Tab-separated table of C-alpha atoms and ligand atoms in Angstrom:
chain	number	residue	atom	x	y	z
A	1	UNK	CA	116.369	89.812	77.537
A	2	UNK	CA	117.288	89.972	81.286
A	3	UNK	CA	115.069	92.126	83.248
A	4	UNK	CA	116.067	93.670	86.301
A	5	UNK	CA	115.251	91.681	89.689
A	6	UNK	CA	112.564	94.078	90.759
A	7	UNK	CA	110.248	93.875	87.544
A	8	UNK	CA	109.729	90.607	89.265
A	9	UNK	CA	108.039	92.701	91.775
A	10	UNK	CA	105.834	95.291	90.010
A	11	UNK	CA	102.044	94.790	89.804
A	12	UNK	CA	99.080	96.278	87.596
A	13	UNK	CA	96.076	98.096	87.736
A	14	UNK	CA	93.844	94.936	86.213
A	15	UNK	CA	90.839	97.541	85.393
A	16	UNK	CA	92.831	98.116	82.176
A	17	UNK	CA	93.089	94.572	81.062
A	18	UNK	CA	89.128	94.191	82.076
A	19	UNK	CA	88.190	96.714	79.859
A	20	UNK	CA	90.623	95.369	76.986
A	21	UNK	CA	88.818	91.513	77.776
A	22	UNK	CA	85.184	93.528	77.616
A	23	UNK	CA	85.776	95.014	74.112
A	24	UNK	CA	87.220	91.922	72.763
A	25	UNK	CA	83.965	90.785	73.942
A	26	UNK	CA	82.182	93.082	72.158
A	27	UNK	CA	83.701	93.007	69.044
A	28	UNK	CA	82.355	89.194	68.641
A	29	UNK	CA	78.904	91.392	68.603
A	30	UNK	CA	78.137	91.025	72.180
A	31	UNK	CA	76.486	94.033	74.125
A	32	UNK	CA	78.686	94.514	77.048
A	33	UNK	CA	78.122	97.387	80.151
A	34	UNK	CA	81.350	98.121	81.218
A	35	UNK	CA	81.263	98.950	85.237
A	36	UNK	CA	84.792	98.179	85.156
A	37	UNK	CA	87.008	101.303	84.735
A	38	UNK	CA	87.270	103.572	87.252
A	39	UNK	CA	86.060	107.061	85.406
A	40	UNK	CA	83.691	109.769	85.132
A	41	UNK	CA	81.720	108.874	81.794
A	42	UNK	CA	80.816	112.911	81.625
A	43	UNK	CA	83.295	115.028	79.910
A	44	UNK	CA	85.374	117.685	80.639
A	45	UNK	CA	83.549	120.687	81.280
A	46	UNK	CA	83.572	123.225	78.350
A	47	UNK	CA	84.736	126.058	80.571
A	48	UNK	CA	88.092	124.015	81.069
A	49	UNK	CA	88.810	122.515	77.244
A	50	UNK	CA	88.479	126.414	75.910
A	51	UNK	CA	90.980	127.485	78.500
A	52	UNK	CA	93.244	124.633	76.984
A	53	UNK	CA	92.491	125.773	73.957
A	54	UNK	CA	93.673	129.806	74.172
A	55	UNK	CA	96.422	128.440	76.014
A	56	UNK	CA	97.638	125.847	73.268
A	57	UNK	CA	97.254	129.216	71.069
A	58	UNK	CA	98.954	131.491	73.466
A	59	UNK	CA	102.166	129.540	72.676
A	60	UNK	CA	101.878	127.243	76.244
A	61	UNK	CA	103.472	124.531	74.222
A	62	UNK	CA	107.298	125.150	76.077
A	63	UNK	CA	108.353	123.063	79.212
A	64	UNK	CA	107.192	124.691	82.354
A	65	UNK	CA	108.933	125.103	85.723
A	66	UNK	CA	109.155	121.417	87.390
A	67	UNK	CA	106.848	121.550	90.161
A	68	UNK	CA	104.227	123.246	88.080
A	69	UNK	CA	102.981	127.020	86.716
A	70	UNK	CA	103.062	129.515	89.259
A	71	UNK	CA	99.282	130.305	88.451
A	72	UNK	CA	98.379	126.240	89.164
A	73	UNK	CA	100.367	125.945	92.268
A	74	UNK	CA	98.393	129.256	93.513
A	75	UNK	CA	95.198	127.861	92.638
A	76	UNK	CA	95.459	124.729	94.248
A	77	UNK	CA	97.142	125.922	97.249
A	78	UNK	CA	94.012	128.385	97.643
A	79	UNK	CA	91.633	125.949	96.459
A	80	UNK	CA	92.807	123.167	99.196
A	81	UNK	CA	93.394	126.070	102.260
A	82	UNK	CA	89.398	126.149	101.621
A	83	UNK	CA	88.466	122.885	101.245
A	84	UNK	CA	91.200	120.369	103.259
A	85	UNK	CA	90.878	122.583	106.578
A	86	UNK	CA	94.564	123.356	106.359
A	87	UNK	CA	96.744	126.634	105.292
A	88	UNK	CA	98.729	125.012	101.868
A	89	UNK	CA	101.278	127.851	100.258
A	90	UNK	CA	101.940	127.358	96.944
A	91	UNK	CA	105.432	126.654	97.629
A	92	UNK	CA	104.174	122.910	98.767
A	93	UNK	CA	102.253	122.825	95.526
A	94	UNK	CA	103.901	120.309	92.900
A	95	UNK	CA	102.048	119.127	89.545
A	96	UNK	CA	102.873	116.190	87.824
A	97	UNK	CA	100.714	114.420	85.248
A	98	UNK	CA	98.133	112.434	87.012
A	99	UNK	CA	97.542	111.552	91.354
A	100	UNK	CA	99.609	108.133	90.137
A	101	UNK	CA	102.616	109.907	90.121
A	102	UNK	CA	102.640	110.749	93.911
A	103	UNK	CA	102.403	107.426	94.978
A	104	UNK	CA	105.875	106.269	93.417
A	105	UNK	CA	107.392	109.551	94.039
A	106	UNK	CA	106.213	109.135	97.568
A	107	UNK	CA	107.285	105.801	97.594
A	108	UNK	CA	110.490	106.612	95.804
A	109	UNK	CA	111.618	109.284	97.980
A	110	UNK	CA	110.551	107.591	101.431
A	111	UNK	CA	111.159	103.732	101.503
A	112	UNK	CA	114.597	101.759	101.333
A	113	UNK	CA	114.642	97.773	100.918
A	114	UNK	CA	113.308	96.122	103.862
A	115	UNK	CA	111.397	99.338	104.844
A	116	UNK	CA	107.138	98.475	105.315
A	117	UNK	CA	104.516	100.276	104.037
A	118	UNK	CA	101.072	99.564	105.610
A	119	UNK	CA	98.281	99.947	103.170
A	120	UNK	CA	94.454	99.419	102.652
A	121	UNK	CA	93.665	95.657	101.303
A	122	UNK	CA	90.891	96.667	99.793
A	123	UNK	CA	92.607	99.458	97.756
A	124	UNK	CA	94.030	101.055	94.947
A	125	UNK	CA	96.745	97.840	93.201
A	126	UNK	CA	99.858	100.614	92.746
A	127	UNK	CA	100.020	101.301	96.342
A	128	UNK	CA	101.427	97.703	96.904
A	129	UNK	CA	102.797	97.136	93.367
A	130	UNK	CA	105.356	100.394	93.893
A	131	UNK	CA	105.902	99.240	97.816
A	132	UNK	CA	107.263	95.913	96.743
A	133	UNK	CA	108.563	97.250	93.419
A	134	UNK	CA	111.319	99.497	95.274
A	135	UNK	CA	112.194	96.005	97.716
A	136	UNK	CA	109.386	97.999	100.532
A	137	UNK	CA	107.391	95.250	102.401
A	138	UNK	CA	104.361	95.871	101.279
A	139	UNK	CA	101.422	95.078	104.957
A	140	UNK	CA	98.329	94.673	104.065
A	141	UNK	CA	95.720	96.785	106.117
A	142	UNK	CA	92.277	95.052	105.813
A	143	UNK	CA	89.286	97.168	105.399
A	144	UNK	CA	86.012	95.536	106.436
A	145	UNK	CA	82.550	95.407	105.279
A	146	UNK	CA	81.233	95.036	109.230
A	147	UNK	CA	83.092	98.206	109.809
A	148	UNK	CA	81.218	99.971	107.047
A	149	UNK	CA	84.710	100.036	105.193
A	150	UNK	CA	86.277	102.548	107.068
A	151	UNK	CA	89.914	101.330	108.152
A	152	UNK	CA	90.190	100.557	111.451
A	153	UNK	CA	92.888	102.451	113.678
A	154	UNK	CA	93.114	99.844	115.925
A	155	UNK	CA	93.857	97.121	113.363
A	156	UNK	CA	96.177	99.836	111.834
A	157	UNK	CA	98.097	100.432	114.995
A	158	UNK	CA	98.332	96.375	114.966
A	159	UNK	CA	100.448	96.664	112.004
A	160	UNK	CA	103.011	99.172	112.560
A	161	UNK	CA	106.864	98.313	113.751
A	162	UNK	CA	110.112	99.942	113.989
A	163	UNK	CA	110.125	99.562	109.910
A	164	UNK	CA	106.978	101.110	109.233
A	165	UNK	CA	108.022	104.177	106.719
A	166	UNK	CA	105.029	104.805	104.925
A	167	UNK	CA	100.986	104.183	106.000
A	168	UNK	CA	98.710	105.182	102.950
A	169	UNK	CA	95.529	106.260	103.767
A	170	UNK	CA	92.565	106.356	100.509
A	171	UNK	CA	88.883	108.200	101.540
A	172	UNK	CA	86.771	108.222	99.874
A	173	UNK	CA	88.158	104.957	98.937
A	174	UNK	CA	88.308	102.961	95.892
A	175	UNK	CA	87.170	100.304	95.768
A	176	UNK	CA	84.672	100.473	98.668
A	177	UNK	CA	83.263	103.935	98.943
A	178	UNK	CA	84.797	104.148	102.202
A	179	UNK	CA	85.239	107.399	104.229
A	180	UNK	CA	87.206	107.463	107.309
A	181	UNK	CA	85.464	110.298	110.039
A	182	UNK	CA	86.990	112.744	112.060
A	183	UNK	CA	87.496	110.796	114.458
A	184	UNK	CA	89.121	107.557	112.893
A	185	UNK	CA	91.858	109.960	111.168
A	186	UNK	CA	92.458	111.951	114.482
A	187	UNK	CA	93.157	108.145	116.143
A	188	UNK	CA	95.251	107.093	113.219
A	189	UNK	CA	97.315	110.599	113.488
A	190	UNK	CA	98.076	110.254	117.166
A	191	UNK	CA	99.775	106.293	116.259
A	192	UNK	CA	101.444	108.634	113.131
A	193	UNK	CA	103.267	111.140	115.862
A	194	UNK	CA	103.685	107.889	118.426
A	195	UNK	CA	105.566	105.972	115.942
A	196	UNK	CA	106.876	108.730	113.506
A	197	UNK	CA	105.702	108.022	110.195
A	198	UNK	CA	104.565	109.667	106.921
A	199	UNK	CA	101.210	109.533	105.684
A	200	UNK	CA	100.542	109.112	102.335
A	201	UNK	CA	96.308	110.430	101.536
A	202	UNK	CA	94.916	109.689	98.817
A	203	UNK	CA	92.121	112.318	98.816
A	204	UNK	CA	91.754	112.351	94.691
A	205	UNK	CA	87.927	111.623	95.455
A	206	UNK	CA	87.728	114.017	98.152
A	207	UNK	CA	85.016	116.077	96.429
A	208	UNK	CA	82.628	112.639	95.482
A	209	UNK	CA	81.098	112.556	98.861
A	210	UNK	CA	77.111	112.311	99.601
A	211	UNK	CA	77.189	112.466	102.911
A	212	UNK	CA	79.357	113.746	106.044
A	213	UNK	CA	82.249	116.052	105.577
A	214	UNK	CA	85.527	115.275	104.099
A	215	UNK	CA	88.823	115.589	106.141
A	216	UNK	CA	92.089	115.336	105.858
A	217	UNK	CA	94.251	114.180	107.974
A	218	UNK	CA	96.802	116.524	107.124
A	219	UNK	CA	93.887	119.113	108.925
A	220	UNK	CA	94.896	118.063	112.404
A	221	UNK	CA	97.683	119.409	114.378
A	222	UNK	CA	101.445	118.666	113.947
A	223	UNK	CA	100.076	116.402	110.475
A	224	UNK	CA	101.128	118.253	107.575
A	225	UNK	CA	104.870	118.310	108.454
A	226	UNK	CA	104.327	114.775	107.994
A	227	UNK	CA	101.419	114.227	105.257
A	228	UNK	CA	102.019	113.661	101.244
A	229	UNK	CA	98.451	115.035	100.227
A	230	UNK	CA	97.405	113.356	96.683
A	231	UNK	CA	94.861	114.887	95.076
A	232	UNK	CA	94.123	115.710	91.207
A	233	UNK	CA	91.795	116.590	88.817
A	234	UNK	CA	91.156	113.268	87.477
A	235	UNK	CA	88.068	112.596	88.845
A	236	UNK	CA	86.448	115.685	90.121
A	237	UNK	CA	86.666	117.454	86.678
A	238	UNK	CA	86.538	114.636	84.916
A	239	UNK	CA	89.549	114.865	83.643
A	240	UNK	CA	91.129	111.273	82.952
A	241	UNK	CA	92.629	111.792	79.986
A	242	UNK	CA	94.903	115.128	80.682
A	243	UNK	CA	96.779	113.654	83.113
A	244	UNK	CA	96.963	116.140	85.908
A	245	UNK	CA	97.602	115.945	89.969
A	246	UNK	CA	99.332	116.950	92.634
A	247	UNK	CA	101.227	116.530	95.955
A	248	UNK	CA	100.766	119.054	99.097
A	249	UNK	CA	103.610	118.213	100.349
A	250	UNK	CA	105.952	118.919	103.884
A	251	UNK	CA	108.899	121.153	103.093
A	252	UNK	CA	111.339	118.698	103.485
A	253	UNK	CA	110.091	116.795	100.075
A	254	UNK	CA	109.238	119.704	98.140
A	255	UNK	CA	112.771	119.021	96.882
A	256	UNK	CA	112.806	115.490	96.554
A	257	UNK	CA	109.779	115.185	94.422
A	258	UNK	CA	111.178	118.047	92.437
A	259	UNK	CA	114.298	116.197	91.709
A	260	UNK	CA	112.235	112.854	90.490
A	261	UNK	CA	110.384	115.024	88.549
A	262	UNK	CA	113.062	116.601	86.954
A	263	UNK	CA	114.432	112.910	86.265
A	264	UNK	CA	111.183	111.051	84.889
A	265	UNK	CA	108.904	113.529	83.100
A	266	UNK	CA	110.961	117.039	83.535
A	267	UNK	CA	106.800	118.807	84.282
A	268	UNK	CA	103.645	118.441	83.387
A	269	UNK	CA	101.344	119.138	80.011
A	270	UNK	CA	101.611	123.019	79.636
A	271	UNK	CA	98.035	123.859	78.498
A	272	UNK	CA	97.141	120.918	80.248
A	273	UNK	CA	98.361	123.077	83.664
A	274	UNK	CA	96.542	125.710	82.036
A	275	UNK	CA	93.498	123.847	81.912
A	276	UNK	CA	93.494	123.132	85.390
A	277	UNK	CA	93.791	126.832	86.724
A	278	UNK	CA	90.345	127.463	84.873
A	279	UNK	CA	89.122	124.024	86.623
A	280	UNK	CA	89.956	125.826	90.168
A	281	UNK	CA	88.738	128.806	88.933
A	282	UNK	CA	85.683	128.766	87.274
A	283	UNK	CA	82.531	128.145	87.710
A	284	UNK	CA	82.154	124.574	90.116
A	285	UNK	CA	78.516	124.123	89.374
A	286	UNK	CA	79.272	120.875	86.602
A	287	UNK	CA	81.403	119.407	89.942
A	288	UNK	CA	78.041	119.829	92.064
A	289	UNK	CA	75.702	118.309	88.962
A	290	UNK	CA	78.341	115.428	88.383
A	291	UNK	CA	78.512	114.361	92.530
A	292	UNK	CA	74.500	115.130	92.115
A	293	UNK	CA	73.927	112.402	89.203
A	294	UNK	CA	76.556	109.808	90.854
A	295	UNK	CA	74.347	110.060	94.217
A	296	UNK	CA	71.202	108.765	92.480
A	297	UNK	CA	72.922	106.360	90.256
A	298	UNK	CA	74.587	105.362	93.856
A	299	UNK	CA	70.796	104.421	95.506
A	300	UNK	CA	69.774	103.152	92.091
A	301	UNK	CA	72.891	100.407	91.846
A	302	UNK	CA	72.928	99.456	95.603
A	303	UNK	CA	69.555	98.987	96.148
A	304	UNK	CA	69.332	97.158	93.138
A	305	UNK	CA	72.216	95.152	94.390
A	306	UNK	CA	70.590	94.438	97.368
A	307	UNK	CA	67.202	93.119	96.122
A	308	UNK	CA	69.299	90.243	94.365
A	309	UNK	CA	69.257	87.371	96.768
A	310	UNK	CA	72.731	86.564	97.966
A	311	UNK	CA	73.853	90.094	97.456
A	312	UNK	CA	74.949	92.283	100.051
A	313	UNK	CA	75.996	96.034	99.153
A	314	UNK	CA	76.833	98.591	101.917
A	315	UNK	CA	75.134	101.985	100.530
A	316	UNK	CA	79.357	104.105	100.124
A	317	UNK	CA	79.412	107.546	101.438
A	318	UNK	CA	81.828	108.759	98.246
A	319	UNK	CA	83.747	107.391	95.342
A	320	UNK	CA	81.659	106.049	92.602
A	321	UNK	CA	82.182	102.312	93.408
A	322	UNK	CA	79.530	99.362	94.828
A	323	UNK	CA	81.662	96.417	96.777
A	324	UNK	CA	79.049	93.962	96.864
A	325	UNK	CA	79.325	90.890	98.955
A	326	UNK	CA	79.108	88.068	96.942
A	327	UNK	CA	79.914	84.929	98.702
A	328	UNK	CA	76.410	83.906	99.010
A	329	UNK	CA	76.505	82.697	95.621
A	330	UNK	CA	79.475	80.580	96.209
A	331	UNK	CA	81.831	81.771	94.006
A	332	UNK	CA	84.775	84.184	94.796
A	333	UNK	CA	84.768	87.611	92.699
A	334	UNK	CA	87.086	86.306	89.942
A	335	UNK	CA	84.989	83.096	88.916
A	336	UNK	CA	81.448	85.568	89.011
A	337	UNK	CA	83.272	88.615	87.429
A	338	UNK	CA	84.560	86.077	84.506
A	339	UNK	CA	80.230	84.730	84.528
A	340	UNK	CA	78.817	88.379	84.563
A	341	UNK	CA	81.125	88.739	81.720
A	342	UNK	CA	80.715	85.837	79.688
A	343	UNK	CA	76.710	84.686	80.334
A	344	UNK	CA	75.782	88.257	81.423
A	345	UNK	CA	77.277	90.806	79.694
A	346	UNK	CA	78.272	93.101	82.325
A	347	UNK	CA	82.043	94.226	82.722
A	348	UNK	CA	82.688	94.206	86.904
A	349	UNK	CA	85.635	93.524	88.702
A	350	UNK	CA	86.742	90.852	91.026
A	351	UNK	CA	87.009	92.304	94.737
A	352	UNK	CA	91.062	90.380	94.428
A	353	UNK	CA	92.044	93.276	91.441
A	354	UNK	CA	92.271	95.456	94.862
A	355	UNK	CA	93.526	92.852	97.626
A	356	UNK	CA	93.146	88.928	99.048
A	357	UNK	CA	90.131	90.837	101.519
A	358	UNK	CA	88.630	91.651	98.787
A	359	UNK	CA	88.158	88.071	97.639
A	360	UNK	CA	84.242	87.503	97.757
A	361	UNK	CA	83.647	90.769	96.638
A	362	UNK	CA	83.054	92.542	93.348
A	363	UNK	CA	83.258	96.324	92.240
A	364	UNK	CA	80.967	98.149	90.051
A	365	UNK	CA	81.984	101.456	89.084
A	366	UNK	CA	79.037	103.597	88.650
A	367	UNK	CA	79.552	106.046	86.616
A	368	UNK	CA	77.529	105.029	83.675
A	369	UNK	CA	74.256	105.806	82.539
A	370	UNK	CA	70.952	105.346	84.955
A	371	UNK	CA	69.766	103.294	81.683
A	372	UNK	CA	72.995	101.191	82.116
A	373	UNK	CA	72.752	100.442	85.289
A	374	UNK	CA	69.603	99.149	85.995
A	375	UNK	CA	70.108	96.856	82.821
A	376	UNK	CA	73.396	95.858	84.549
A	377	UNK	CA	71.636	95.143	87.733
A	378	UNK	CA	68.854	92.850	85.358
A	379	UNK	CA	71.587	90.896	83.696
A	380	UNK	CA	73.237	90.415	87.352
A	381	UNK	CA	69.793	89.282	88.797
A	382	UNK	CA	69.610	86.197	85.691
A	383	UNK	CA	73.113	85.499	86.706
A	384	UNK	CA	73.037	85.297	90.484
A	385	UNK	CA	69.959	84.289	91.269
A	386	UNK	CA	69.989	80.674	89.962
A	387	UNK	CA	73.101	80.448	91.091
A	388	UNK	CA	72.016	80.952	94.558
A	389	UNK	CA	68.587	78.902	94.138
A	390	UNK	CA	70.768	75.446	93.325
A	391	UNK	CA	72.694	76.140	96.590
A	392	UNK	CA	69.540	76.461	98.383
A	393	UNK	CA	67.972	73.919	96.821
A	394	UNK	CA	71.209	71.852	97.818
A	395	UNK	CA	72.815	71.569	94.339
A	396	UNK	CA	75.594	73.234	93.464
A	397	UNK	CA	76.398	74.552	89.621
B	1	PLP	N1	93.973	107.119	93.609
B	1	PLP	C1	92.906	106.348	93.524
B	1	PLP	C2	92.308	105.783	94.754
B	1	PLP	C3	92.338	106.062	92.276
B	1	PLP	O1	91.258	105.286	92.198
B	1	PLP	C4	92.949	106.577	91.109
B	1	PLP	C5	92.443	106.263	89.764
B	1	PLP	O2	91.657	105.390	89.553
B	1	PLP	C6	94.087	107.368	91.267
B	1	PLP	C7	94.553	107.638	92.522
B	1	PLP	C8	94.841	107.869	90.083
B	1	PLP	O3	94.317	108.942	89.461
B	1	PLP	P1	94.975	109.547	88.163
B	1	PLP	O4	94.198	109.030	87.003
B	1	PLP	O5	94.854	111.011	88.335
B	1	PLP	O6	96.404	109.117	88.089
């Protein structure tokens, strides 16, 4: 069968296939601690699966308006007026099934063929897959481990040309932890008004942060009128499975991503919408406990990173993601990810699953078990640490 040109040009998210090699793993009888995917391993809190529940009985089973249930879009615009610095109506508000869905409607809506999109390398794989899927040049925006993984507005401003359409912007960040300050986003907003482009920022782990405040750049003056905020329940509520996000979105897109909507998935879940009021809603103290437990399994996995020789782990302000440095061992990411795997028994990914910067570099999603993770960090030590021995030692494995 003849595919279209441009599925030449769409990527992947390679955590899934990790996780698909790690079972297959497993069901030879290995034990395998999977730090691959990028989820909360708590569940949904109880609060928020009832209030699916009355709703599924209610008779919330019908299509739903396409940007969303009035009640959700009121929630989240007063949820986000407290928490992104920003006044959000709910007229701004639209839901769709997951915070992947903004991205290519953001995409979709925004860049032609031959337009550029400027994003972090480090990041998130579907922010270049869906540039260069709709014909965008997809730049590259590297995010370094000397700059404590915060993206650099100068190197940004570098970047941009008459073309540039589109700059997305992830912090907390996967896969480094990252979080841009105050002062990096007001910098990057001033080049946005200079050169007149939209923002796309990804804030969906805006509320895993151990230290400093988080702000969005659609806070500071002039920037909403030209910021797509993605955000979602995903992550906070731990709520992977449902399939629920958003866009805050300038007026002149509300429509736009409406229409797309209306043409790919007509709205979102109904009790699933449901669900997510009560998340907004309710109580927040399982949000708190969750952020609480990643923070200690944070310190326990990079500083047990960092006592392996030829490691070096920058302790990330947010996210739930170590980006070691691995290139002390001599190997890129891939060829150690594919050893951790196969002699080790531990499920990482290779820093190139999010960008070529990325290349010495692996990610370890955190959110397992404490008990997990400092066995992880054991079985990483037996791996590594010969490895890095016979390079001392002058021989190379
Ligand atoms: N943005 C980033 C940076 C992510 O890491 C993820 C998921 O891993 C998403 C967005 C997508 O979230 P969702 O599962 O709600 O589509």
């Amino acid at each position: 069968m003849k595919l279209a040109e441009r599925m030449g040009r769409i990527g992947t998210e390679t955590a899934f296939e990790a996780a698909a090699r790690a079972r297959a793993l497993e069901a030879t009888g290995r034990s395998v601690i999977h730090l691959e995917i990028g989820e909360p391993d708590f569940d949904t809190p109880a609060n928020i699966r009832d209030a699916a529940k009355r709703a599924l009985d209610r008779g919330a089973t019908h299509y739903t308006p396409t940007p969303g249930i009035p009640e959700l879009r009121a929630a989240i615009a007063s949820d986000a007026t407290a928490r992104k610095g920003f006044a959000v109506t709910p007229d701004r508000v639209v839901v769709v099934p997951g915070g992947k869905p903004v991205m290519f409607f953001a995409v979709l809506a925004l860049v032609d063929e031959g337009d550029e999109v400027i994003y972090p390398d480090p990041g998130f794989p579907i922010y270049e897959s869906m540039a260069r899927y709709v014909g965008g040049r997809a730049v590259p925006c590297p995010i370094r481990q000397e700059k404590g993984f915060r993206l650099d507005p100068d190197e940004l401003a570098s970047l941009v040309t008459p073309r540039t359409r589109l700059v997305i912007l992830n912090s907390p960040a996967n896969p480094t932890g990252g979080v841009s300050t105050r002062e990096d986003l007001e910098r990057i907003a001033a080049i946005a008004r200079e050169h007149d482009f939209t923002i796309l920022a990804d804030e969906i782990y805006g509320r895993i942060l151990y230290e400093g405040e988080h702000v969005s750049i659609a806070s500071l003056p002039d920037m909403a009128e030209r910021t797509i905020v993605l955000d979602g329940f995903s992550k906070t509520y731990a709520m992977t499975g449902w399939r629920l996000g958003y866009a805050i979105l300038p007026e002149a897109l509300v429509t736009p991503f409406s229409r797309l909507i209306v043409n790919s998935v007509s709205c979102t879940n109904a009790a699933t919408q449901w669900a997510g009021v009560e998340a907004l809603t309710g109580p927040q103290d399982s949000v708190d406990a969750m952020v609480a437990e990643f923070k200690t399994r944070r310190d326990l996995i990079v500083d047990g990173l960092n006592s392996i020789p030829g490691v070096s782990c920058v302790r990330p302000a947010g996210a739930f993601y170590a980006f070691p440095d691995i290139s002390a061992t001599g190997l890129t990411g891939a060829e150690l990810a594919d050893r951790l795997l196969n002699e080790g028994g531990v499920s990482a990914l290779a820093g190139t699953a999010f960008g070529q910067v990325g290349r010495y570099h692996l990610r370890f999603s955190y959110a397992t078990s404490r008990e997990n993770i400092a066995e992880a960090v054991r079985r990483t030590r037996a791996v590594i640490e010969p490895l890095v021995e016979a390079r001392r030692g002058g021989t190379v494995r």
